[in-house]
mmCIF file of C-alpha atoms in Angstrom:
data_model
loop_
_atom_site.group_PDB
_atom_site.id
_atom_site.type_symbol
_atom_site.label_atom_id
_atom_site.label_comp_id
_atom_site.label_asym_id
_atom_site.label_seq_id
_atom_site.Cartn_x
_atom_site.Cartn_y
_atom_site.Cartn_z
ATOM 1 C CA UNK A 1 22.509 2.631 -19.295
ATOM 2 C CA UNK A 2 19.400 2.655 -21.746
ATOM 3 C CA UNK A 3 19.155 3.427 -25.359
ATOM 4 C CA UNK A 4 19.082 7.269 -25.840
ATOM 5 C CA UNK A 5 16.212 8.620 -27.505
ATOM 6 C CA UNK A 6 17.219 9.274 -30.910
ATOM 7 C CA UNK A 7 16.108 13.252 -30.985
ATOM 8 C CA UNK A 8 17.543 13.160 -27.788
ATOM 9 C CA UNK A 9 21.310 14.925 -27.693
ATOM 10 C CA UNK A 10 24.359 12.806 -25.759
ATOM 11 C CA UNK A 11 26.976 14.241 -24.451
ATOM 12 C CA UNK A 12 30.537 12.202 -23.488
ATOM 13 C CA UNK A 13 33.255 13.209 -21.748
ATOM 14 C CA UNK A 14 36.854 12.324 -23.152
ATOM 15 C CA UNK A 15 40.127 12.548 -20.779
ATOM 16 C CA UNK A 16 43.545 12.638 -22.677
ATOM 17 C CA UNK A 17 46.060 13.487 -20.168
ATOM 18 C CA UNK A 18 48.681 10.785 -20.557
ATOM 19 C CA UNK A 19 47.138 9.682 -24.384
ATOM 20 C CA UNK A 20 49.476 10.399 -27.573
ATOM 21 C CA UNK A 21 47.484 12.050 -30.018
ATOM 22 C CA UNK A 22 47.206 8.945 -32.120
ATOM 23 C CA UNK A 23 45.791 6.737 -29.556
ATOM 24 C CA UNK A 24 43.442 9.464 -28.577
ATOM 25 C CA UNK A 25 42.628 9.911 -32.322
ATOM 26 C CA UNK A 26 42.009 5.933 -32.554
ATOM 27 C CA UNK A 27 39.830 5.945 -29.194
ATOM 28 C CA UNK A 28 37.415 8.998 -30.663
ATOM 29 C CA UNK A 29 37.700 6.457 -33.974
ATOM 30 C CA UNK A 30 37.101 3.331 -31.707
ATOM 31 C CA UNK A 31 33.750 4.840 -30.302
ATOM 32 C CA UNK A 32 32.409 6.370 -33.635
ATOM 33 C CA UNK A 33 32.625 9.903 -32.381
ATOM 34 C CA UNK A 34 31.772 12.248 -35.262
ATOM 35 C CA UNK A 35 31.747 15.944 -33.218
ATOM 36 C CA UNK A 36 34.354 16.787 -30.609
ATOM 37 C CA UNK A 37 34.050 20.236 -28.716
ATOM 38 C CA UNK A 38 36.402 21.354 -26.556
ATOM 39 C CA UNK A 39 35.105 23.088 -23.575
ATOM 40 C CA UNK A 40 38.068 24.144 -22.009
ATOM 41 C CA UNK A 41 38.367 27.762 -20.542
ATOM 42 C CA UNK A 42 41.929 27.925 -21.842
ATOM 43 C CA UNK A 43 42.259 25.129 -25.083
ATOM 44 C CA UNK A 44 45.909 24.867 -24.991
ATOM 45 C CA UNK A 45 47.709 22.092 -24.250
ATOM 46 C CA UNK A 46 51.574 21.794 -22.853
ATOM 47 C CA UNK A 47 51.761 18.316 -24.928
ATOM 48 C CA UNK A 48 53.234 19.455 -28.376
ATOM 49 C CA UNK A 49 51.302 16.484 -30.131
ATOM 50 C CA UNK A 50 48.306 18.213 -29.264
ATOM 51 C CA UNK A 51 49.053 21.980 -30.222
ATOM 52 C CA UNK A 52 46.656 22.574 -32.867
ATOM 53 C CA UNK A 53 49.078 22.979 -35.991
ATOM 54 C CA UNK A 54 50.121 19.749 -35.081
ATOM 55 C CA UNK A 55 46.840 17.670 -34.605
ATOM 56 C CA UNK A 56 44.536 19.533 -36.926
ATOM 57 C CA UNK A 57 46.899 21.150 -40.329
#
């Protein structure tokens, strides 16, 4: 992969099914990820440790 132009946007993709939230929370920290948008057509989750009051008070 080559270096990204720097006014040039990059977009990752970021699975979690089978992550706790505090491994997935260490793996966005791991990678320096400073903006996460979900882009799910319905942004619920069945894991309680990611239901928003929960991940994000």
């Amino acid at each position: 992969m080559s270096a990204a132009n720097s006014s040039t946007p990059v977009f990752y993709t970021i699975g979690y099914e089978g992550l706790g939230i505090d491994k997935f929370l260490d793996r966005l920290s791991k990678y320096e990820v400073k903006t996460l948008v979900d882009i799910r057509n319905n942004p619920l989750s069945r894991n309680a440790s990611y239901q928003l009051d929960r991940c994000c008070p």
